[in-house]
XYZ file of C-alpha atoms in Angstrom:
169
model
C -35.694 47.750 -5.363
C -32.525 49.334 -7.042
C -30.280 46.434 -4.985
C -33.245 43.627 -6.275
C -32.358 45.068 -10.066
C -28.572 44.942 -9.292
C -28.753 41.237 -8.180
C -30.731 39.931 -11.279
C -28.410 41.744 -13.382
C -25.693 40.381 -11.474
C -27.106 36.792 -12.077
C -28.147 37.485 -15.369
C -24.191 38.748 -16.274
C -23.118 35.122 -14.427
C -25.197 33.169 -16.628
C -23.913 35.082 -19.891
C -20.174 34.735 -18.967
C -20.719 30.551 -18.265
C -22.413 30.318 -21.513
C -18.851 31.732 -22.699
C -16.782 29.051 -21.118
C -14.910 26.400 -23.344
C -16.787 23.140 -23.701
C -14.756 20.034 -23.081
C -14.717 17.360 -25.339
C -15.571 13.937 -24.376
C -13.080 11.384 -24.844
C -13.097 7.670 -23.483
C -10.575 6.609 -21.158
C -7.949 4.814 -22.630
C -8.337 0.768 -22.733
C -6.967 -1.578 -20.175
C -6.645 -5.117 -20.011
C -8.017 -7.188 -17.225
C -5.474 -6.875 -14.692
C -4.229 -3.615 -15.477
C -4.802 -0.696 -13.265
C -6.956 2.408 -14.646
C -4.901 4.995 -12.366
C -6.166 8.318 -13.477
C -8.310 10.375 -16.000
C -8.807 13.561 -17.260
C -11.874 15.829 -17.346
C -12.121 14.767 -21.107
C -12.862 11.347 -19.793
C -16.067 12.568 -17.353
C -19.637 12.174 -18.347
C -21.704 14.577 -16.534
C -24.862 13.060 -15.392
C -27.051 15.558 -13.259
C -24.923 16.344 -10.182
C -22.503 13.255 -10.679
C -19.606 12.627 -13.491
C -18.694 9.353 -14.119
C -15.995 7.764 -16.170
C -16.587 4.764 -18.278
C -14.222 2.060 -18.099
C -12.627 1.110 -21.206
C -12.108 -2.860 -22.257
C -10.765 -5.036 -24.971
C -13.980 -6.756 -26.054
C -12.485 -9.981 -26.809
C -11.442 -10.230 -22.819
C -15.139 -9.676 -21.681
C -17.044 -11.694 -23.866
C -16.877 -14.366 -26.731
C -20.568 -13.775 -27.570
C -20.841 -12.935 -31.389
C -24.085 -11.061 -31.095
C -22.397 -8.635 -28.293
C -21.794 -5.509 -29.983
C -18.995 -3.031 -28.237
C -19.084 0.785 -28.644
C -15.770 2.335 -28.637
C -17.119 5.679 -27.781
C -19.488 4.635 -24.947
C -17.495 1.610 -23.666
C -20.504 -0.202 -23.713
C -21.526 -4.070 -24.421
C -24.741 -4.081 -26.143
C -27.178 -7.351 -26.713
C -28.223 -8.169 -30.242
C -29.524 -11.660 -30.365
C -32.755 -11.301 -31.627
C -34.552 -12.233 -28.703
C -34.771 -12.340 -24.946
C -32.212 -14.366 -22.783
C -30.681 -14.749 -19.721
C -27.065 -13.687 -19.229
C -24.467 -14.132 -16.141
C -22.697 -10.668 -15.463
C -19.497 -11.485 -13.430
C -17.057 -8.803 -12.000
C -13.897 -8.672 -9.770
C -12.237 -5.332 -9.142
C -9.973 -3.415 -6.763
C -10.384 -0.043 -5.713
C -8.457 2.387 -3.383
C -9.507 5.513 -4.766
C -13.077 5.743 -6.407
C -16.312 4.444 -6.147
C -17.102 1.633 -8.622
C -20.784 0.611 -10.265
C -21.486 -2.349 -12.623
C -24.339 -1.485 -14.580
C -26.818 -2.173 -17.304
C -28.960 -0.190 -19.268
C -32.217 0.078 -20.931
C -34.393 2.590 -22.372
C -31.808 5.347 -21.515
C -31.817 4.347 -17.704
C -28.728 2.978 -16.177
C -29.195 0.738 -12.858
C -26.602 -0.446 -10.568
C -26.031 -4.058 -10.111
C -22.661 -4.695 -7.934
C -24.656 -2.544 -4.836
C -21.083 -2.219 -3.575
C -19.760 -5.703 -3.994
C -16.089 -5.857 -5.152
C -16.813 -9.511 -6.461
C -19.838 -11.149 -7.750
C -21.930 -12.020 -10.119
C -25.430 -11.245 -11.185
C -28.210 -13.065 -13.591
C -29.570 -10.733 -16.048
C -32.366 -11.129 -18.557
C -31.588 -8.944 -21.492
C -33.754 -7.912 -24.542
C -32.202 -6.507 -27.863
C -30.204 -3.039 -27.436
C -29.800 -3.339 -23.288
C -26.238 -2.759 -22.421
C -23.763 -3.439 -19.483
C -20.681 -1.379 -18.484
C -18.609 -0.380 -15.289
C -17.854 3.183 -14.340
C -16.295 4.873 -11.603
C -17.466 8.134 -10.196
C -15.627 10.990 -10.448
C -13.678 11.925 -7.461
C -12.034 15.696 -7.508
C -9.272 14.516 -6.062
C -6.281 15.521 -8.989
C -2.718 15.571 -9.332
C -0.752 17.046 -11.715
C 1.377 15.472 -14.790
C 4.782 16.564 -16.178
C 3.125 19.121 -18.676
C 1.209 20.666 -15.378
C -2.284 18.904 -16.707
C -4.731 17.918 -14.374
C -5.230 14.525 -13.677
C -7.428 12.800 -11.343
C -6.731 9.416 -9.444
C -8.872 6.259 -10.174
C -6.868 3.661 -8.720
C -9.190 1.037 -10.033
C -8.152 -2.766 -11.450
C -10.588 -4.828 -13.081
C -9.280 -8.468 -12.087
C -12.459 -10.049 -14.123
C -15.553 -8.720 -16.175
C -17.745 -11.299 -18.149
C -20.422 -11.428 -20.099
C -21.937 -14.971 -21.048
C -25.216 -16.640 -21.450
C -26.340 -18.501 -18.465
C -27.507 -22.351 -18.160
């Protein structure tokens, strides 16, 4: 019984110590032009989702879409539809990766759905309502390297050659 009480007390102590850890502030990964490589990321670029960490890739919006009713969130790195009606869109992508698992996703009602199913190049016809969003993410891999200042950076190795959001005809 004493051993059980010490075990419970130990878990409680670990729990309290874990709460004292400094929280990592989220910062979007640096923007890249289409064709440039996302070489590395830091823990500040990772969003934790259940047991998986993701890094949302950051783009120059004018390179991805010319639709005036699309909004780009600089903090969420996602393109959101605000047309005022449901419409069909063609989402196309072309990327190379040597280090990371990449997902092209659309979001609705706080849920994200993968649309590329491990295809490095392709397109998807999306029927979108106002407020739906599109983004590209990589899964955090945990393979770290040290930079000149001794900080840990993680390998991304993703080049997005093309990413387009346009009205479907």
